[in-house]
PDB file of C-alpha atoms in Angstrom:
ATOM      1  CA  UNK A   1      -0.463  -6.457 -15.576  1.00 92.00           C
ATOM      2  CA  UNK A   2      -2.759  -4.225 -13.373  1.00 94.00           C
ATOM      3  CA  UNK A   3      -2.072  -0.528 -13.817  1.00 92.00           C
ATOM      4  CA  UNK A   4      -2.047   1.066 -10.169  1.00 91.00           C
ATOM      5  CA  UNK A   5      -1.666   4.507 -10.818  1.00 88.00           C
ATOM      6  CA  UNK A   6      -1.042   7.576 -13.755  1.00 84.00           C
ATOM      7  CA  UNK A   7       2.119   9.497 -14.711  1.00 84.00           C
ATOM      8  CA  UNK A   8       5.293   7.008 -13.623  1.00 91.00           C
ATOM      9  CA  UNK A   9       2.903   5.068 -11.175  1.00 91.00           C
ATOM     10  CA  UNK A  10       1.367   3.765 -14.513  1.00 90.00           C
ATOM     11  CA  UNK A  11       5.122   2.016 -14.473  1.00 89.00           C
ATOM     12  CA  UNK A  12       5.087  -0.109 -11.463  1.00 92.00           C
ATOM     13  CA  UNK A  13       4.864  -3.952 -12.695  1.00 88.00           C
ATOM     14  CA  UNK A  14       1.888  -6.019 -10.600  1.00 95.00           C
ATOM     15  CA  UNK A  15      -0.161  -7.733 -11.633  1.00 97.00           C
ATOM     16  CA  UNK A  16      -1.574 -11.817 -11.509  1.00 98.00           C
ATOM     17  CA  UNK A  17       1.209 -14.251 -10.154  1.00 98.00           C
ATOM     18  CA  UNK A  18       3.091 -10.938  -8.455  1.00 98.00           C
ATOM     19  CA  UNK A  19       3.863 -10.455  -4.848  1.00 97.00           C
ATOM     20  CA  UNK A  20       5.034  -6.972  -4.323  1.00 97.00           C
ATOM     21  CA  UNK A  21       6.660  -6.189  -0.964  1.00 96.00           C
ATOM     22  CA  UNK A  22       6.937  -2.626   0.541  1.00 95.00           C
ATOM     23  CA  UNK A  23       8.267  -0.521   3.756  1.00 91.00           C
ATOM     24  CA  UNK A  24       8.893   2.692   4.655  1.00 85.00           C
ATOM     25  CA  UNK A  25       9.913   4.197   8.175  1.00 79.00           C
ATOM     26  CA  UNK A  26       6.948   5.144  10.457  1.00 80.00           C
ATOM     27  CA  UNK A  27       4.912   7.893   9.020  1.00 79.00           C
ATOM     28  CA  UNK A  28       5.955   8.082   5.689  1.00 83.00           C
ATOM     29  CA  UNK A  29       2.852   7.712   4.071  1.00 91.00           C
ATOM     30  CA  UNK A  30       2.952   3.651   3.256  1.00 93.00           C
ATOM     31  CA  UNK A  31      -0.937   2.937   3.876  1.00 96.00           C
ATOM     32  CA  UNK A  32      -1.903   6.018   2.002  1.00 96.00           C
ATOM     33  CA  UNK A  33      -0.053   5.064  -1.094  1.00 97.00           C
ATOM     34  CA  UNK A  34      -1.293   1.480  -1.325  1.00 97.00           C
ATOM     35  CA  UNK A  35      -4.752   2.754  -0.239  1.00 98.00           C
ATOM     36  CA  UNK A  36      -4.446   4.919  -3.722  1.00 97.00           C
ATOM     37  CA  UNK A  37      -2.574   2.089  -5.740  1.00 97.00           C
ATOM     38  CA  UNK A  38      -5.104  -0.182  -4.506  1.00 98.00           C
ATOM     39  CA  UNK A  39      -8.106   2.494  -5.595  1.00 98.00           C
ATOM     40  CA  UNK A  40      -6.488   3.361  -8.933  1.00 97.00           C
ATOM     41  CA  UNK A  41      -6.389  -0.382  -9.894  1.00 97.00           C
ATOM     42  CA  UNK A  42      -9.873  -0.880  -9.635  1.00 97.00           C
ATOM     43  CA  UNK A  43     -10.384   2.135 -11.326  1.00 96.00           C
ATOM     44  CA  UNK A  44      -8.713   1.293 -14.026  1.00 95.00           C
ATOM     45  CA  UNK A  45      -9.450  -2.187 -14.464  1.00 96.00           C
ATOM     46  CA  UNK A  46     -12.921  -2.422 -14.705  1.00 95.00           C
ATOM     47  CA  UNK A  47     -13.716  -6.235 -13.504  1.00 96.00           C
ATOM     48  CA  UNK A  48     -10.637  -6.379 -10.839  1.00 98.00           C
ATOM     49  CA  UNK A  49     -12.324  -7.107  -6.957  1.00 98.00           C
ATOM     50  CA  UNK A  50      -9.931  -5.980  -3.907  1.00 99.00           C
ATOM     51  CA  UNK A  51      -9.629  -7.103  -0.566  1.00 99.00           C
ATOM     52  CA  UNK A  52      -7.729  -5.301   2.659  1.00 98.00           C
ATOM     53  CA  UNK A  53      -6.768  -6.651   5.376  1.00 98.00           C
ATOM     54  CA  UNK A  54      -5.599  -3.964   7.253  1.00 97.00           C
ATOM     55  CA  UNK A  55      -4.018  -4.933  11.102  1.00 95.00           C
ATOM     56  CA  UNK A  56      -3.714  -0.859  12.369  1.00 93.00           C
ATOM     57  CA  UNK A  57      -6.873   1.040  10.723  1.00 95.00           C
ATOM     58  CA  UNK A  58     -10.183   0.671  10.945  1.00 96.00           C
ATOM     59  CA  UNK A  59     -11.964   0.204   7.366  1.00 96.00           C
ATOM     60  CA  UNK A  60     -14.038   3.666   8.080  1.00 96.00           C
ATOM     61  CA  UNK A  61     -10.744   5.623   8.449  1.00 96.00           C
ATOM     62  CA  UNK A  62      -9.779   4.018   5.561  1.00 97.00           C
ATOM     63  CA  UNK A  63     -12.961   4.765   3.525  1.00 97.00           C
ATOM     64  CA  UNK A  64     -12.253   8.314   4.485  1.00 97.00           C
ATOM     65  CA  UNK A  65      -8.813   8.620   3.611  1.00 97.00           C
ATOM     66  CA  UNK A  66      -9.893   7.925   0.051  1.00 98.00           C
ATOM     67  CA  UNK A  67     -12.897  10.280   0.222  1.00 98.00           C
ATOM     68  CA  UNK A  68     -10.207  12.873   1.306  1.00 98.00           C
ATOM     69  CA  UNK A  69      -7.670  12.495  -2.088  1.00 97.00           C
ATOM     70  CA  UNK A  70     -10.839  12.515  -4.350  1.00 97.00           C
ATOM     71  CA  UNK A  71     -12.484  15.285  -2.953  1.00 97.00           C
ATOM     72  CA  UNK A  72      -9.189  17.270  -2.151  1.00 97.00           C
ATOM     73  CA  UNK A  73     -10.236  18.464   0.758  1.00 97.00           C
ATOM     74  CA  UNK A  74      -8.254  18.382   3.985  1.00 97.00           C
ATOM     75  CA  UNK A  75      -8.833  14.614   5.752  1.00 96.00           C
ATOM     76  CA  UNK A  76      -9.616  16.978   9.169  1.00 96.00           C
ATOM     77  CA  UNK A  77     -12.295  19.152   7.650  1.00 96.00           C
ATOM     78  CA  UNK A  78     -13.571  15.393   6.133  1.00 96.00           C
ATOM     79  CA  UNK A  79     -13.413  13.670   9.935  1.00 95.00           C
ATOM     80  CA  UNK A  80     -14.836  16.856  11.565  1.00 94.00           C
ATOM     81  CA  UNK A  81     -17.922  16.668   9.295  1.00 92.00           C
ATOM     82  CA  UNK A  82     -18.488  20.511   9.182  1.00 88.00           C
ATOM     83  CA  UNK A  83     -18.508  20.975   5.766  1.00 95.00           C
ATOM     84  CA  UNK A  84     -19.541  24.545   3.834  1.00 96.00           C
ATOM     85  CA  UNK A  85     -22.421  24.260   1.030  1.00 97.00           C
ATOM     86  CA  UNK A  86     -19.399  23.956  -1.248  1.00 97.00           C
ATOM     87  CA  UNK A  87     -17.698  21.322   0.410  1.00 97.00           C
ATOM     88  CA  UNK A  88     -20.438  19.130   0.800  1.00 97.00           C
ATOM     89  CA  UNK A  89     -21.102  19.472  -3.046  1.00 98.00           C
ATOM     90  CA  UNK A  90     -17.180  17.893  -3.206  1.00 97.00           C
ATOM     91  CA  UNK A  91     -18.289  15.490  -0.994  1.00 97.00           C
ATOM     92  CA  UNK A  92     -21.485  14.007  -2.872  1.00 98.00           C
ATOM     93  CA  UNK A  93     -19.771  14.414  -6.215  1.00 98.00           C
ATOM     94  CA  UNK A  94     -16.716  12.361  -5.060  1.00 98.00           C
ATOM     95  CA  UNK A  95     -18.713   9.794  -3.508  1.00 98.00           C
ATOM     96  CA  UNK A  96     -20.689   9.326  -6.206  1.00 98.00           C
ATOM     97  CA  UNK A  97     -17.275   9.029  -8.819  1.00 98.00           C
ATOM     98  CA  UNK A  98     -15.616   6.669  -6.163  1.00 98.00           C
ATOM     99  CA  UNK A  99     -18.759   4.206  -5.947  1.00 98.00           C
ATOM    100  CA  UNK A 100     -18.178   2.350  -9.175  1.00 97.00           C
ATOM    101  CA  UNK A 101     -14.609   1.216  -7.903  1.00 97.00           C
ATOM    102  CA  UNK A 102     -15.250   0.860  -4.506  1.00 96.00           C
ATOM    103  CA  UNK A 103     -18.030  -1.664  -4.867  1.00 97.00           C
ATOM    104  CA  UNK A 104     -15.380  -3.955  -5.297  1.00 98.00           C
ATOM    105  CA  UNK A 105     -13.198  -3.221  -2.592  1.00 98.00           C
ATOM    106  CA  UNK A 106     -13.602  -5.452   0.402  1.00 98.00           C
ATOM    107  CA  UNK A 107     -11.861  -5.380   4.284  1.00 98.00           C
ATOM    108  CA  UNK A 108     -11.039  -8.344   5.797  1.00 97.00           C
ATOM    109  CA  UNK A 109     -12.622  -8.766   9.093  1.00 95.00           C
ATOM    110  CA  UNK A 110     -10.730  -9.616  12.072  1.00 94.00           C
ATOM    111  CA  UNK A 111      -9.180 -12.485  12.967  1.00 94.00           C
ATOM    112  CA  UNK A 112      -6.311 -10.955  11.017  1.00 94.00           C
ATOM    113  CA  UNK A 113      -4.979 -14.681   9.592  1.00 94.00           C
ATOM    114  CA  UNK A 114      -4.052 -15.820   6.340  1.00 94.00           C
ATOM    115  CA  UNK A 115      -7.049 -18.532   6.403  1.00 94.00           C
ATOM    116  CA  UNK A 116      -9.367 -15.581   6.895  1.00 96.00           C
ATOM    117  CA  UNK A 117      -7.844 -13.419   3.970  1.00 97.00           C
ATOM    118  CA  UNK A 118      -7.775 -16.317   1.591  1.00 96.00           C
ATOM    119  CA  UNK A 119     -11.336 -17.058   2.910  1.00 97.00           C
ATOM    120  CA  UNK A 120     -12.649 -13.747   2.157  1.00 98.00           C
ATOM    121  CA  UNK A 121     -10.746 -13.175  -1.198  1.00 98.00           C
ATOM    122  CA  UNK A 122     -12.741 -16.514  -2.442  1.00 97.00           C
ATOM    123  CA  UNK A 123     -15.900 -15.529  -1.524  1.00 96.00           C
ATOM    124  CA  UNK A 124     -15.895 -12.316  -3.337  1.00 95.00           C
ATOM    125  CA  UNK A 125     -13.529 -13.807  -6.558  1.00 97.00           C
ATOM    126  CA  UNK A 126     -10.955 -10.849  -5.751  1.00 98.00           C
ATOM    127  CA  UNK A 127      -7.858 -11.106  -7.298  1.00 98.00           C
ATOM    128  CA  UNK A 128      -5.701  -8.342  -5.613  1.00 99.00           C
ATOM    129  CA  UNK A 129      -4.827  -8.649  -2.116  1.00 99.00           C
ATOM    130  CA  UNK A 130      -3.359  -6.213   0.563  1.00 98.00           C
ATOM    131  CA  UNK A 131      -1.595  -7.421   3.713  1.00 97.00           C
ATOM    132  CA  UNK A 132      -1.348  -3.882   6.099  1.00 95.00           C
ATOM    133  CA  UNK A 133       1.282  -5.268   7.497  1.00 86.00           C
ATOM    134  CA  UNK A 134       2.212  -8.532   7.848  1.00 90.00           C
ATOM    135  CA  UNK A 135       4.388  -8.516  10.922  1.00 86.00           C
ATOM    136  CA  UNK A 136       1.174  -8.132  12.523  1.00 87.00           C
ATOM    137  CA  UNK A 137      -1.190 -10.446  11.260  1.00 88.00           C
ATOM    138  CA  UNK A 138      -1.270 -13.914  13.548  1.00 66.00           C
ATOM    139  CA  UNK A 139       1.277 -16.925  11.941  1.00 59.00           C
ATOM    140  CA  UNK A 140       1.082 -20.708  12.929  1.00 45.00           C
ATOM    141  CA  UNK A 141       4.006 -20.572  14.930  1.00 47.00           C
ATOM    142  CA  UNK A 142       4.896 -18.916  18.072  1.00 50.00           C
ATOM    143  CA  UNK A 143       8.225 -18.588  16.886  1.00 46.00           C
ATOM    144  CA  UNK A 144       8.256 -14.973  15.433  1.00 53.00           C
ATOM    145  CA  UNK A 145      10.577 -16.020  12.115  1.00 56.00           C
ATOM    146  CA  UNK A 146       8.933 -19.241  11.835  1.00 52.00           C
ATOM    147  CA  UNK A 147       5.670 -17.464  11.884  1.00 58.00           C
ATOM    148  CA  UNK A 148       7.048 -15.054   9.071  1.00 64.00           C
ATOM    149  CA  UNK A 149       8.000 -17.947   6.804  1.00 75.00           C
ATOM    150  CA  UNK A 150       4.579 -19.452   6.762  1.00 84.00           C
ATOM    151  CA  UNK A 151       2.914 -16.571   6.269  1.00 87.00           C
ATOM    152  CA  UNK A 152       5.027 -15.719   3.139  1.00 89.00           C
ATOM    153  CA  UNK A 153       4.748 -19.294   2.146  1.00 91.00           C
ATOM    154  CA  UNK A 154       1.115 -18.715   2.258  1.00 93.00           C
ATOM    155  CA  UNK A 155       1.579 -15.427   0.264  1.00 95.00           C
ATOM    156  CA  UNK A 156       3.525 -16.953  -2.183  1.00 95.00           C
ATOM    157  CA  UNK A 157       0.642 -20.005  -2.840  1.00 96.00           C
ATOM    158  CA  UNK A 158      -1.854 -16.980  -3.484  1.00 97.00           C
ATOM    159  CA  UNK A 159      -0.133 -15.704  -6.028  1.00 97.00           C
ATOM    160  CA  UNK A 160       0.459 -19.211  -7.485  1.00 97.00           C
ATOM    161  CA  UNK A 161      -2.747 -19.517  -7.696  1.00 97.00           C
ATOM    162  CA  UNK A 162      -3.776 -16.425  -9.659  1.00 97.00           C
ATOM    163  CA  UNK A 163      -3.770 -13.279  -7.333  1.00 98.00           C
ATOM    164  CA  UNK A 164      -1.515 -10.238  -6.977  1.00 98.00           C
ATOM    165  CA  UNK A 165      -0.147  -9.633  -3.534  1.00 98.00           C
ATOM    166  CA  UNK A 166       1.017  -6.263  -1.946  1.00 98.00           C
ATOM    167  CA  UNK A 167       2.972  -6.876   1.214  1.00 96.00           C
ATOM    168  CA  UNK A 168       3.537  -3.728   3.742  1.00 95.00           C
ATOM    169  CA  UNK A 169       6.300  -4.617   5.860  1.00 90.00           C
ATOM    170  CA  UNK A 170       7.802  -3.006   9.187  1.00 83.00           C
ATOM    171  CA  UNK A 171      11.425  -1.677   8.623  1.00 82.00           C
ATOM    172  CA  UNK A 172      14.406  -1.556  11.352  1.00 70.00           C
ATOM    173  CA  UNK A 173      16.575   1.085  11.707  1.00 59.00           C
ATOM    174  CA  UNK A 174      19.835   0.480  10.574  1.00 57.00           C
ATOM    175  CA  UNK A 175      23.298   2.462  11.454  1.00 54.00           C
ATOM    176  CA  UNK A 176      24.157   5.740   9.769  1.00 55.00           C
ATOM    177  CA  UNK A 177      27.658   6.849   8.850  1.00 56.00           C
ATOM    178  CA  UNK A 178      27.925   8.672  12.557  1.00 53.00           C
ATOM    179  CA  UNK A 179      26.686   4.992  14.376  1.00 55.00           C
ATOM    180  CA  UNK A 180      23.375   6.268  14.883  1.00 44.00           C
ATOM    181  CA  UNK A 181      19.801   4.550  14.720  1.00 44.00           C
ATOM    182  CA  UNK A 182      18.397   5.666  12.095  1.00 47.00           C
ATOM    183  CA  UNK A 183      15.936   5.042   8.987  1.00 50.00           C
ATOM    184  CA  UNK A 184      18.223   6.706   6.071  1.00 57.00           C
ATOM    185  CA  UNK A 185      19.807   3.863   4.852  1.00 65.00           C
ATOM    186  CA  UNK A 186      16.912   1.788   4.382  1.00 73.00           C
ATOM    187  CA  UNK A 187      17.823  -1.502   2.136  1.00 69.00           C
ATOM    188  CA  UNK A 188      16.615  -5.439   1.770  1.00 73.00           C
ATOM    189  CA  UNK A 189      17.815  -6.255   4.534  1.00 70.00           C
ATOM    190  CA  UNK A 190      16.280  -3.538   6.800  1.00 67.00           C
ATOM    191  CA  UNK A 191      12.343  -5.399   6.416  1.00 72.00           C
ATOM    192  CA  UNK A 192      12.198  -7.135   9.562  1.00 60.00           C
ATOM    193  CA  UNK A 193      12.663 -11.287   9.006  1.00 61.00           C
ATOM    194  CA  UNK A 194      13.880  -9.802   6.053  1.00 58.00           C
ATOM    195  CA  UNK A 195      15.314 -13.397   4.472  1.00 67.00           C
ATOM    196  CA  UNK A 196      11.839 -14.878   3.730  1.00 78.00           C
ATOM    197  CA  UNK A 197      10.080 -11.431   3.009  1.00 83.00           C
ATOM    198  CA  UNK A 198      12.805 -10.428  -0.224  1.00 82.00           C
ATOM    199  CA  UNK A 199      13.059 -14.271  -1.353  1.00 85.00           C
ATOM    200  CA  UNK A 200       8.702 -14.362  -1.612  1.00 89.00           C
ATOM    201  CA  UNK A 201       8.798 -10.923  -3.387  1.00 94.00           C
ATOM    202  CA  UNK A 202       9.085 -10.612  -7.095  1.00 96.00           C
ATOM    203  CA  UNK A 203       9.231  -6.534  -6.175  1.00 96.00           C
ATOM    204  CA  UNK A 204      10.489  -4.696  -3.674  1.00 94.00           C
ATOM    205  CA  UNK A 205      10.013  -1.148  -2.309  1.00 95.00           C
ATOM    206  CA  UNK A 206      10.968   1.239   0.137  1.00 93.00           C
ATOM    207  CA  UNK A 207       8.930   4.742   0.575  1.00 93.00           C
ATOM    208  CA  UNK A 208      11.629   7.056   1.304  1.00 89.00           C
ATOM    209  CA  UNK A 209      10.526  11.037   2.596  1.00 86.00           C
ATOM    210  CA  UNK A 210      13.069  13.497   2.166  1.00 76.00           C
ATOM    211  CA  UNK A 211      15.025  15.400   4.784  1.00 73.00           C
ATOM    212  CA  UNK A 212      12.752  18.074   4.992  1.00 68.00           C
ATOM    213  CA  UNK A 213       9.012  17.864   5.567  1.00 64.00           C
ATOM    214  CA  UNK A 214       8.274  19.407   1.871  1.00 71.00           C
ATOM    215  CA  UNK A 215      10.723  17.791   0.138  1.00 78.00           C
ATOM    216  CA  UNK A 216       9.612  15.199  -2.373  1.00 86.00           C
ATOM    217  CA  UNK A 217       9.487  10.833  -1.373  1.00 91.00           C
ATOM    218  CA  UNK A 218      11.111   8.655  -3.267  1.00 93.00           C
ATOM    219  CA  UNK A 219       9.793   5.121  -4.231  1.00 95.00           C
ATOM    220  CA  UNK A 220      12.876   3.425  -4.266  1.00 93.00           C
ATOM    221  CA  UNK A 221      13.175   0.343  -6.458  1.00 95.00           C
ATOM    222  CA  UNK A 222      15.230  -1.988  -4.427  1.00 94.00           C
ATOM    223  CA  UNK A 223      14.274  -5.615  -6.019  1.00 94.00           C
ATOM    224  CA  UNK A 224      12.814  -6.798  -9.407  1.00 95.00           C
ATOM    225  CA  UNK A 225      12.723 -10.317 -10.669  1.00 95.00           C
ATOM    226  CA  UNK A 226      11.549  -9.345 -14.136  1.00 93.00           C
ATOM    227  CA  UNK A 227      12.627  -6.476 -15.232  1.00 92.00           C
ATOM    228  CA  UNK A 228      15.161  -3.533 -14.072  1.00 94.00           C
ATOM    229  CA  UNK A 229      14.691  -1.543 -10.647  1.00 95.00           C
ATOM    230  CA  UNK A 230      13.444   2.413 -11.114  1.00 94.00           C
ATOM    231  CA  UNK A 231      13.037   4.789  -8.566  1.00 95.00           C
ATOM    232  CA  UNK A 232       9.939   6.894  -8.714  1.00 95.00           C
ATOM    233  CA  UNK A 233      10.296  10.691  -7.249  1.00 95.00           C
ATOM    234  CA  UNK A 234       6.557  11.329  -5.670  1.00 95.00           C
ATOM    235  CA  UNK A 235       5.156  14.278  -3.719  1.00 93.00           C
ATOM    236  CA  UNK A 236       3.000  13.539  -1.138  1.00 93.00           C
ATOM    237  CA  UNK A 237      -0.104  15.631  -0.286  1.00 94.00           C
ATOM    238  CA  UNK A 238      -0.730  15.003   3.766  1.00 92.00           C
ATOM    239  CA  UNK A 239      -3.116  16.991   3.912  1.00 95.00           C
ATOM    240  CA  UNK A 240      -5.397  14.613   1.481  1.00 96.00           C
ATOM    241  CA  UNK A 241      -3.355  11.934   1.248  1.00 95.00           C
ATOM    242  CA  UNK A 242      -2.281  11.715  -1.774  1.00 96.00           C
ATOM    243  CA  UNK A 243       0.614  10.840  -4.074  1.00 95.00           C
ATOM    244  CA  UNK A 244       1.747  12.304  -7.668  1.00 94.00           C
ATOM    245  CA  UNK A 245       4.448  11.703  -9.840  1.00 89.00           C
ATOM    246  CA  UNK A 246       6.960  14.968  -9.053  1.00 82.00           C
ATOM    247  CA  UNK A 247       7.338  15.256 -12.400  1.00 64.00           C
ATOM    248  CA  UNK A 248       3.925  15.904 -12.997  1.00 54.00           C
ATOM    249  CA  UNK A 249       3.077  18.333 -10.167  1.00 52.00           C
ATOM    250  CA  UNK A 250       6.538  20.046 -11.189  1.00 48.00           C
ATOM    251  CA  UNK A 251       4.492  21.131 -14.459  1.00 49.00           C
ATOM    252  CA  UNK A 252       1.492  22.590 -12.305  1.00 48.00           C
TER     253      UNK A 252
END
């Protein structure tokens, strides 16, 4: 197994052979945690190569998004480039920490297909792969849940044949008690073609904010093949885009 994070993160099973599925409702925060799983695994496993393919954001964003946890500065004062003496001392002295890891990070160029992600992925030997998200990327099949079934076909044989898979998926609303639209009932059945995306994955998540716009996320554990499901309570920095174990920042 590939460690993807500290604290209770350090407790989320992937690994070789492991297709990991996620969703969230829009702007919870879903990029910016795998962008952080994804950077904390090649941190911590020294000879692990990563590739993105990521359908929404452009790899520079992306590249700046990280620059913004490690640095902790704000991911405006980062894009604006106006930085104080200070700042630009963060800046160096992240970039130069990050390097090591992110030698081995690769984005996968558009045309967003499976061909070109399993083309890439051989070319640089990575083993960990990141679909950003997969309702977008182009199937076979003009038929939207026949395209869906290839593609996780497809995701499946790359983790047959050695890689670990994370999977962000789109989400539908689904009815709350009143009848309304809405996102706070989230379950399997909310990913969208949700039969083929739960039977490829081995794990299953959904990022779930709280009510308020403080209150902590929850990774809820909604699917594990190998083990038992556990929630993990997070609090999420927007500001710099980061993630922590709320039982950890409860001790700051």
């Amino acid at each position: 197994m590939w460690r993807i994070g500290n604290d209770d993160l350090a407790n989320v099973q992937f690994g070789p052979n492991r297709v990991l599925l996620l969703g969230d409702e829009p702007g919870a925060g879903k990029t910016a945690f795998v962008m952080q799983a994804v950077y904390d695994a090649l941190r911590l496993n020294k000879n692990l190569r990563a590739v993105v393919c990521n359908v929404e954001m452009v790899p520079n964003v992306l590249w700046l998004r990280l620059l913004s946890r490690h640095s902790e500065l704000q991911l405006t004062v980062i894009l604006r480039r106006t930085f104080t003496e200070e700042q630009r001392v963060k800046v160096r002295t992240a970039v130069d920490e990050m390097e090591p890891a992110l030698r081995r990070l690769t984005f996968v160029p558009s045309p967003f297909t499976l061909s070109n992600v399993v083309a890439t992925a051989n070319a640089l030997g990575a083993e960990l792969i990141v679909l950003d998200y997969i309702q977008r990327m182009a199937g076979s099949s003009d038929d939207r849940r026949a395209g869906g079934d290839a593609l996780m076909d497809g995701v499946r044989a790359m983790a047959n044949a050695g890689c670990g898979v994370i999977v962000v998926a789109a989400v539908g609303r689904s009815k709350d008690t009143k009848g309304r639209n809405s996102y706070s009932q989230l379950s399997l059945a909310s990913f969208r073609e949700s039969s083929e995306l739960e039977y490829g994955a081995d794990d299953a998540y959904i990022l779930s904010p709280g009510e308020q716009a403080n209150d902590p996320h929850t990774l809820r554990h909604l699917k594990s093949r190998y083990g038992e499901c556990r929630d993990i309570p997070l609090t999420f920095s927007r500001a710099i885009r980061r993630f922590r174990s709320s039982a950890i920042e409860g001790k700051r």
